[in-house]
Amino acid sequence: MWKEFKEFAMRGNVVDLAVGVIIGGAFGKIVSSFVNDILMPLVGLLLGGVDFSGLSWKFGKAVVKYGMFIQTVVDFFIISFSIFVFVKVLNKLYWHNKKKEEIKDTVPTLTKEEELLMEIRDLLKQQREMQ
């Protein structure tokens, strides 16, 4: 059982996924800070100083904090859009580099016969120029 778990845990996909989750968590903190500390104060300023996180309704003793929900939805859309842009840029770079590699790979390699024919052509060209 331990051996199977070790093989599973050491597979490339599992390790890649773990790295992705860790980086995603750090990226999420950056985006959350951007939203909470930079973007939302500006949105609140544009809306006349409204702070979404403080919006709530009271029903007796229950408090419905719909402002926190609005804040979370805005966070979600900004994080989603940021990840979309990030992945789009990475894909563009990846495909750009992939095309360069394909172009390098498509450079024809000459056979021995073709090389000899090119040499004969060049020699004939030189002889004509000397005459």
Tab-separated table of N, CA and C in Angstrom:
chain	number	residue	atom	x	y	z
A	1	MET	N	0.830	-1.187	0.000
A	1	MET	CA	0.000	0.000	0.000
A	1	MET	C	0.879	1.256	0.000
A	2	TRP	N	1.892	1.282	0.849
A	2	TRP	CA	2.789	2.439	0.920
A	2	TRP	C	3.504	2.662	-0.405
A	3	LYS	N	3.936	1.557	-1.037
A	3	LYS	CA	4.645	1.638	-2.306
A	3	LYS	C	3.739	2.241	-3.388
A	4	GLU	N	2.479	1.804	-3.420
A	4	GLU	CA	1.535	2.344	-4.399
A	4	GLU	C	1.300	3.835	-4.176
A	5	PHE	N	1.154	4.214	-2.897
A	5	PHE	CA	0.961	5.628	-2.585
A	5	PHE	C	2.168	6.448	-3.008
A	6	LYS	N	3.353	5.921	-2.745
A	6	LYS	CA	4.588	6.624	-3.113
A	6	LYS	C	4.664	6.810	-4.625
A	7	GLU	N	4.339	5.758	-5.400
A	7	GLU	CA	4.335	5.868	-6.862
A	7	GLU	C	3.313	6.905	-7.330
A	8	PHE	N	2.141	6.889	-6.709
A	8	PHE	CA	1.090	7.852	-7.061
A	8	PHE	C	1.529	9.282	-6.755
A	9	ALA	N	2.074	9.488	-5.585
A	9	ALA	CA	2.452	10.834	-5.151
A	9	ALA	C	3.620	11.382	-5.947
A	10	MET	N	4.466	10.518	-6.468
A	10	MET	CA	5.642	10.988	-7.185
A	10	MET	C	5.428	11.098	-8.697
A	11	ARG	N	4.238	10.815	-9.165
A	11	ARG	CA	3.958	10.994	-10.587
A	11	ARG	C	4.114	12.455	-10.942
A	12	GLY	N	4.492	12.709	-12.168
A	12	GLY	CA	4.706	14.081	-12.618
A	12	GLY	C	3.464	14.941	-12.500
A	13	ASN	N	2.301	14.407	-12.823
A	13	ASN	CA	1.079	15.202	-12.796
A	13	ASN	C	0.722	15.638	-11.382
A	14	VAL	N	0.927	14.772	-10.407
A	14	VAL	CA	0.589	15.115	-9.036
A	14	VAL	C	1.510	16.224	-8.526
A	15	VAL	N	2.779	16.116	-8.827
A	15	VAL	CA	3.732	17.143	-8.402
A	15	VAL	C	3.421	18.464	-9.103
A	16	ASP	N	3.125	18.415	-10.409
A	16	ASP	CA	2.760	19.627	-11.139
A	16	ASP	C	1.507	20.268	-10.546
A	17	LEU	N	0.537	19.434	-10.205
A	17	LEU	CA	-0.692	19.940	-9.611
A	17	LEU	C	-0.412	20.607	-8.267
A	18	ALA	N	0.432	19.999	-7.466
A	18	ALA	CA	0.767	20.584	-6.158
A	18	ALA	C	1.440	21.940	-6.326
A	19	VAL	N	2.369	22.023	-7.270
A	19	VAL	CA	3.040	23.303	-7.532
A	19	VAL	C	2.016	24.337	-8.006
A	20	GLY	N	1.101	23.907	-8.879
A	20	GLY	CA	0.065	24.814	-9.378
A	20	GLY	C	-0.830	25.334	-8.267
A	21	VAL	N	-1.198	24.455	-7.337
A	21	VAL	CA	-2.056	24.868	-6.224
A	21	VAL	C	-1.331	25.875	-5.333
A	22	ILE	N	-0.060	25.632	-5.062
A	22	ILE	CA	0.707	26.551	-4.211
A	22	ILE	C	0.854	27.912	-4.886
A	23	ILE	N	1.222	27.895	-6.156
A	23	ILE	CA	1.372	29.164	-6.884
A	23	ILE	C	0.012	29.860	-7.007
A	24	GLY	N	-1.037	29.071	-7.246
A	24	GLY	CA	-2.384	29.642	-7.332
A	24	GLY	C	-2.799	30.311	-6.032
A	25	GLY	N	-2.453	29.698	-4.912
A	25	GLY	CA	-2.769	30.314	-3.616
A	25	GLY	C	-2.057	31.640	-3.431
A	26	ALA	N	-0.783	31.675	-3.801
A	26	ALA	CA	-0.025	32.926	-3.690
A	26	ALA	C	-0.577	33.970	-4.650
A	27	PHE	N	-0.912	33.544	-5.874
A	27	PHE	CA	-1.474	34.472	-6.858
A	27	PHE	C	-2.822	35.001	-6.374
A	28	GLY	N	-3.615	34.120	-5.745
A	28	GLY	CA	-4.912	34.540	-5.205
A	28	GLY	C	-4.753	35.625	-4.144
A	29	LYS	N	-3.722	35.519	-3.320
A	29	LYS	CA	-3.473	36.544	-2.303
A	29	LYS	C	-3.110	37.883	-2.946
A	30	ILE	N	-2.312	37.820	-4.005
A	30	ILE	CA	-1.933	39.052	-4.716
A	30	ILE	C	-3.156	39.712	-5.307
A	31	VAL	N	-3.985	38.923	-5.978
A	31	VAL	CA	-5.180	39.489	-6.610
A	31	VAL	C	-6.159	39.996	-5.559
A	32	SER	N	-6.308	39.259	-4.455
A	32	SER	CA	-7.200	39.723	-3.387
A	32	SER	C	-6.730	41.050	-2.808
A	33	SER	N	-5.432	41.191	-2.623
A	33	SER	CA	-4.899	42.455	-2.137
A	33	SER	C	-5.153	43.567	-3.143
A	34	PHE	N	-4.962	43.276	-4.431
A	34	PHE	CA	-5.236	44.271	-5.476
A	34	PHE	C	-6.695	44.707	-5.429
A	35	VAL	N	-7.593	43.730	-5.306
A	35	VAL	CA	-9.026	44.044	-5.277
A	35	VAL	C	-9.381	44.830	-4.028
A	36	ASN	N	-8.961	44.323	-2.865
A	36	ASN	CA	-9.363	44.949	-1.599
A	36	ASN	C	-8.694	46.294	-1.345
A	37	ASP	N	-7.418	46.404	-1.699
A	37	ASP	CA	-6.654	47.584	-1.321
A	37	ASP	C	-6.573	48.659	-2.403
A	38	ILE	N	-6.780	48.277	-3.665
A	38	ILE	CA	-6.637	49.252	-4.751
A	38	ILE	C	-7.947	49.455	-5.506
A	39	LEU	N	-8.524	48.352	-5.985
A	39	LEU	CA	-9.667	48.476	-6.871
A	39	LEU	C	-10.954	48.882	-6.150
A	40	MET	N	-11.290	48.194	-5.076
A	40	MET	CA	-12.561	48.467	-4.398
A	40	MET	C	-12.637	49.880	-3.795
A	41	PRO	N	-11.555	50.425	-3.240
A	41	PRO	CA	-11.659	51.823	-2.805
A	41	PRO	C	-11.961	52.770	-3.970
A	42	LEU	N	-11.389	52.498	-5.144
A	42	LEU	CA	-11.678	53.334	-6.308
A	42	LEU	C	-13.121	53.165	-6.774
A	43	VAL	N	-13.618	51.922	-6.777
A	43	VAL	CA	-15.017	51.679	-7.151
A	43	VAL	C	-15.937	52.361	-6.149
A	44	GLY	N	-15.607	52.242	-4.887
A	44	GLY	CA	-16.396	52.913	-3.856
A	44	GLY	C	-16.389	54.425	-4.027
A	45	LEU	N	-15.254	54.984	-4.425
A	45	LEU	CA	-15.145	56.421	-4.678
A	45	LEU	C	-16.023	56.833	-5.850
A	46	LEU	N	-16.012	56.022	-6.902
A	46	LEU	CA	-16.846	56.301	-8.077
A	46	LEU	C	-18.330	56.204	-7.746
A	47	LEU	N	-18.672	55.351	-6.799
A	47	LEU	CA	-20.079	55.188	-6.408
A	47	LEU	C	-20.450	56.083	-5.226
A	48	GLY	N	-19.658	57.088	-4.964
A	48	GLY	CA	-19.981	58.043	-3.905
A	48	GLY	C	-19.544	57.602	-2.528
A	49	GLY	N	-18.449	56.909	-2.436
A	49	GLY	CA	-17.905	56.519	-1.140
A	49	GLY	C	-18.537	55.281	-0.542
A	50	VAL	N	-19.238	54.496	-1.355
A	50	VAL	CA	-19.870	53.283	-0.850
A	50	VAL	C	-18.812	52.210	-0.607
A	51	ASP	N	-18.863	51.629	0.582
A	51	ASP	CA	-17.982	50.510	0.906
A	51	ASP	C	-18.844	49.258	0.910
A	52	PHE	N	-18.640	48.389	-0.089
A	52	PHE	CA	-19.489	47.213	-0.227
A	52	PHE	C	-19.452	46.310	0.993
A	53	SER	N	-18.292	46.167	1.601
A	53	SER	CA	-18.160	45.210	2.701
A	53	SER	C	-19.017	45.594	3.908
A	54	GLY	N	-19.406	46.826	4.018
A	54	GLY	CA	-20.218	47.258	5.156
A	54	GLY	C	-21.713	47.186	4.916
A	55	LEU	N	-22.133	46.860	3.710
A	55	LEU	CA	-23.563	46.802	3.405
A	55	LEU	C	-24.192	45.567	4.039
A	56	SER	N	-25.339	45.766	4.694
A	56	SER	CA	-26.019	44.638	5.331
A	56	SER	C	-27.477	44.985	5.613
A	57	TRP	N	-28.276	43.958	5.824
A	57	TRP	CA	-29.668	44.103	6.257
A	57	TRP	C	-29.806	43.432	7.607
A	58	LYS	N	-30.692	43.977	8.409
A	58	LYS	CA	-30.935	43.361	9.714
A	58	LYS	C	-32.371	42.851	9.758
A	59	PHE	N	-32.511	41.594	10.109
A	59	PHE	CA	-33.819	40.977	10.336
A	59	PHE	C	-33.826	40.488	11.771
A	60	GLY	N	-34.325	41.289	12.653
A	60	GLY	CA	-34.289	40.927	14.069
A	60	GLY	C	-32.848	40.887	14.532
A	61	LYS	N	-32.408	39.728	15.001
A	61	LYS	CA	-31.031	39.589	15.451
A	61	LYS	C	-30.107	39.108	14.328
A	62	ALA	N	-30.698	38.661	13.234
A	62	ALA	CA	-29.893	38.158	12.118
A	62	ALA	C	-29.410	39.325	11.260
A	63	VAL	N	-28.158	39.247	10.832
A	63	VAL	CA	-27.565	40.269	9.966
A	63	VAL	C	-27.155	39.598	8.661
A	64	VAL	N	-27.712	40.071	7.545
A	64	VAL	CA	-27.381	39.554	6.221
A	64	VAL	C	-26.368	40.506	5.608
A	65	LYS	N	-25.147	40.028	5.459
A	65	LYS	CA	-24.063	40.873	4.950
A	65	LYS	C	-23.958	40.700	3.429
A	66	TYR	N	-24.865	41.319	2.707
A	66	TYR	CA	-24.844	41.185	1.250
A	66	TYR	C	-23.682	41.953	0.630
A	67	GLY	N	-23.144	42.916	1.325
A	67	GLY	CA	-21.987	43.654	0.837
A	67	GLY	C	-20.756	42.758	0.731
A	68	MET	N	-20.586	41.877	1.709
A	68	MET	CA	-19.482	40.922	1.649
A	68	MET	C	-19.652	39.976	0.461
A	69	PHE	N	-20.912	39.615	0.167
A	69	PHE	CA	-21.183	38.765	-0.991
A	69	PHE	C	-20.817	39.494	-2.287
A	70	ILE	N	-21.205	40.765	-2.394
A	70	ILE	CA	-20.847	41.561	-3.579
A	70	ILE	C	-19.335	41.633	-3.711
A	71	GLN	N	-18.651	41.859	-2.605
A	71	GLN	CA	-17.187	41.926	-2.606
A	71	GLN	C	-16.587	40.608	-3.101
A	72	THR	N	-17.120	39.486	-2.626
A	72	THR	CA	-16.625	38.171	-3.026
A	72	THR	C	-16.870	37.920	-4.510
A	73	VAL	N	-18.027	38.336	-5.027
A	73	VAL	CA	-18.327	38.164	-6.452
A	73	VAL	C	-17.370	39.003	-7.296
A	74	VAL	N	-17.119	40.232	-6.885
A	74	VAL	CA	-16.177	41.096	-7.606
A	74	VAL	C	-14.778	40.478	-7.577
A	75	ASP	N	-14.370	39.971	-6.414
A	75	ASP	CA	-13.076	39.281	-6.303
A	75	ASP	C	-12.999	38.118	-7.288
A	76	PHE	N	-14.071	37.322	-7.336
A	76	PHE	CA	-14.096	36.173	-8.225
A	76	PHE	C	-13.907	36.592	-9.680
A	77	PHE	N	-14.648	37.606	-10.117
A	77	PHE	CA	-14.535	38.027	-11.516
A	77	PHE	C	-13.156	38.588	-11.842
A	78	ILE	N	-12.585	39.332	-10.927
A	78	ILE	CA	-11.259	39.890	-11.177
A	78	ILE	C	-10.207	38.787	-11.193
A	79	ILE	N	-10.297	37.844	-10.249
A	79	ILE	CA	-9.344	36.736	-10.225
A	79	ILE	C	-9.501	35.889	-11.482
A	80	SER	N	-10.735	35.602	-11.869
A	80	SER	CA	-10.971	34.809	-13.079
A	80	SER	C	-10.414	35.506	-14.312
A	81	PHE	N	-10.669	36.802	-14.419
A	81	PHE	CA	-10.169	37.551	-15.576
A	81	PHE	C	-8.647	37.604	-15.572
A	82	SER	N	-8.050	37.777	-14.398
A	82	SER	CA	-6.591	37.821	-14.297
A	82	SER	C	-5.980	36.492	-14.727
A	83	ILE	N	-6.560	35.409	-14.274
A	83	ILE	CA	-6.048	34.095	-14.662
A	83	ILE	C	-6.237	33.868	-16.152
A	84	PHE	N	-7.376	34.293	-16.701
A	84	PHE	CA	-7.626	34.175	-18.134
A	84	PHE	C	-6.551	34.908	-18.934
A	85	VAL	N	-6.258	36.145	-18.549
A	85	VAL	CA	-5.241	36.929	-19.259
A	85	VAL	C	-3.867	36.274	-19.109
A	86	PHE	N	-3.549	35.826	-17.915
A	86	PHE	CA	-2.264	35.185	-17.657
A	86	PHE	C	-2.090	33.936	-18.515
A	87	VAL	N	-3.112	33.076	-18.556
A	87	VAL	CA	-3.052	31.851	-19.354
A	87	VAL	C	-2.985	32.179	-20.842
A	88	LYS	N	-3.726	33.208	-21.258
A	88	LYS	CA	-3.708	33.605	-22.668
A	88	LYS	C	-2.310	34.059	-23.085
A	89	VAL	N	-1.648	34.844	-22.249
A	89	VAL	CA	-0.284	35.302	-22.545
A	89	VAL	C	0.678	34.120	-22.577
A	90	LEU	N	0.563	33.221	-21.600
A	90	LEU	CA	1.432	32.041	-21.588
A	90	LEU	C	1.231	31.183	-22.831
A	91	ASN	N	-0.031	30.986	-23.220
A	91	ASN	CA	-0.307	30.197	-24.426
A	91	ASN	C	0.261	30.861	-25.667
A	92	LYS	N	0.152	32.174	-25.730
A	92	LYS	CA	0.692	32.895	-26.890
A	92	LYS	C	2.205	32.728	-26.961
A	93	LEU	N	2.878	32.861	-25.823
A	93	LEU	CA	4.326	32.666	-25.791
A	93	LEU	C	4.692	31.236	-26.141
A	94	TYR	N	3.929	30.288	-25.615
A	94	TYR	CA	4.201	28.875	-25.881
A	94	TYR	C	4.064	28.579	-27.369
A	95	TRP	N	2.969	29.027	-27.984
A	95	TRP	CA	2.755	28.734	-29.404
A	95	TRP	C	3.730	29.493	-30.278
A	96	HIS	N	4.127	30.688	-29.843
A	96	HIS	CA	5.129	31.449	-30.609
A	96	HIS	C	6.451	30.685	-30.636
A	97	ASN	N	6.872	30.194	-29.469
A	97	ASN	CA	8.109	29.412	-29.389
A	97	ASN	C	7.970	28.085	-30.121
A	98	LYS	N	6.805	27.475	-30.053
A	98	LYS	CA	6.562	26.209	-30.729
A	98	LYS	C	6.680	26.397	-32.249
A	99	LYS	N	6.140	27.509	-32.770
A	99	LYS	CA	6.233	27.779	-34.210
A	99	LYS	C	7.682	27.979	-34.629
A	100	LYS	N	8.472	28.675	-33.784
A	100	LYS	CA	9.894	28.860	-34.088
A	100	LYS	C	10.600	27.507	-34.174
A	101	GLU	N	10.280	26.621	-33.236
A	101	GLU	CA	10.892	25.293	-33.250
A	101	GLU	C	10.481	24.512	-34.491
A	102	GLU	N	9.212	24.643	-34.882
A	102	GLU	CA	8.740	23.938	-36.069
A	102	GLU	C	9.439	24.450	-37.321
A	103	ILE	N	9.660	25.760	-37.381
A	103	ILE	CA	10.360	26.332	-38.529
A	103	ILE	C	11.788	25.798	-38.583
A	104	LYS	N	12.446	25.723	-37.428
A	104	LYS	CA	13.806	25.176	-37.388
A	104	LYS	C	13.805	23.710	-37.825
A	105	ASP	N	12.773	22.980	-37.398
A	105	ASP	CA	12.694	21.563	-37.743
A	105	ASP	C	12.380	21.342	-39.214
A	106	THR	N	11.747	22.313	-39.863
A	106	THR	CA	11.357	22.125	-41.260
A	106	THR	C	12.451	22.507	-42.242
A	107	VAL	N	13.571	23.002	-41.754
A	107	VAL	CA	14.679	23.310	-42.649
A	107	VAL	C	15.136	21.991	-43.269
A	108	PRO	N	15.091	21.908	-44.603
A	108	PRO	CA	15.381	20.625	-45.230
A	108	PRO	C	16.850	20.237	-45.074
A	109	THR	N	17.057	18.993	-44.809
A	109	THR	CA	18.419	18.464	-44.784
A	109	THR	C	18.696	17.868	-46.155
A	110	LEU	N	19.816	18.220	-46.688
A	110	LEU	CA	20.158	17.798	-48.042
A	110	LEU	C	20.777	16.414	-48.034
A	111	THR	N	20.405	15.660	-49.064
A	111	THR	CA	21.034	14.351	-49.230
A	111	THR	C	22.411	14.559	-49.846
A	112	LYS	N	23.194	13.517	-49.857
A	112	LYS	CA	24.539	13.586	-50.431
A	112	LYS	C	24.465	13.940	-51.918
A	113	GLU	N	23.496	13.389	-52.614
A	113	GLU	CA	23.329	13.678	-54.045
A	113	GLU	C	23.020	15.150	-54.274
A	114	GLU	N	22.130	15.700	-53.449
A	114	GLU	CA	21.766	17.109	-53.589
A	114	GLU	C	22.970	18.015	-53.325
A	115	GLU	N	23.759	17.660	-52.322
A	115	GLU	CA	24.950	18.461	-52.035
A	115	GLU	C	25.925	18.429	-53.216
A	116	LEU	N	26.120	17.256	-53.797
A	116	LEU	CA	27.010	17.145	-54.958
A	116	LEU	C	26.476	17.938	-56.147
A	117	LEU	N	25.186	17.877	-56.377
A	117	LEU	CA	24.586	18.645	-57.479
A	117	LEU	C	24.762	20.146	-57.262
A	118	MET	N	24.622	20.591	-56.006
A	118	MET	CA	24.823	22.018	-55.715
A	118	MET	C	26.274	22.412	-55.963
A	119	GLU	N	27.217	21.561	-55.601
A	119	GLU	CA	28.633	21.853	-55.850
A	119	GLU	C	28.909	21.938	-57.352
A	120	ILE	N	28.350	21.003	-58.126
A	120	ILE	CA	28.529	21.027	-59.586
A	120	ILE	C	27.949	22.311	-60.160
A	121	ARG	N	26.761	22.687	-59.691
A	121	ARG	CA	26.137	23.926	-60.154
A	121	ARG	C	27.032	25.120	-59.874
A	122	ASP	N	27.561	25.195	-58.665
A	122	ASP	CA	28.424	26.317	-58.291
A	122	ASP	C	29.705	26.339	-59.127
A	123	LEU	N	30.279	25.172	-59.397
A	123	LEU	CA	31.487	25.106	-60.232
A	123	LEU	C	31.202	25.558	-61.664
A	124	LEU	N	30.066	25.128	-62.206
A	124	LEU	CA	29.686	25.553	-63.558
A	124	LEU	C	29.471	27.068	-63.617
A	125	LYS	N	28.884	27.585	-62.565
A	125	LYS	CA	28.647	29.027	-62.498
A	125	LYS	C	29.976	29.782	-62.488
A	126	GLN	N	30.927	29.294	-61.717
A	126	GLN	CA	32.254	29.928	-61.665
A	126	GLN	C	32.950	29.866	-63.017
A	127	GLN	N	32.843	28.734	-63.733
A	127	GLN	CA	33.473	28.597	-65.049
A	127	GLN	C	32.885	29.583	-66.046
A	128	ARG	N	31.585	29.803	-66.019
A	128	ARG	CA	30.948	30.768	-66.912
A	128	ARG	C	31.420	32.179	-66.615
A	129	GLU	N	31.576	32.488	-65.359
A	129	GLU	CA	32.016	33.826	-64.979
A	129	GLU	C	33.451	34.080	-65.401
A	130	MET	N	34.302	33.052	-65.494
A	130	MET	CA	35.706	33.201	-65.895
A	130	MET	C	35.823	33.405	-67.401
A	131	GLN	N	34.891	32.924	-68.131
A	131	GLN	CA	34.983	33.032	-69.605
A	131	GLN	C	34.630	34.375	-70.086
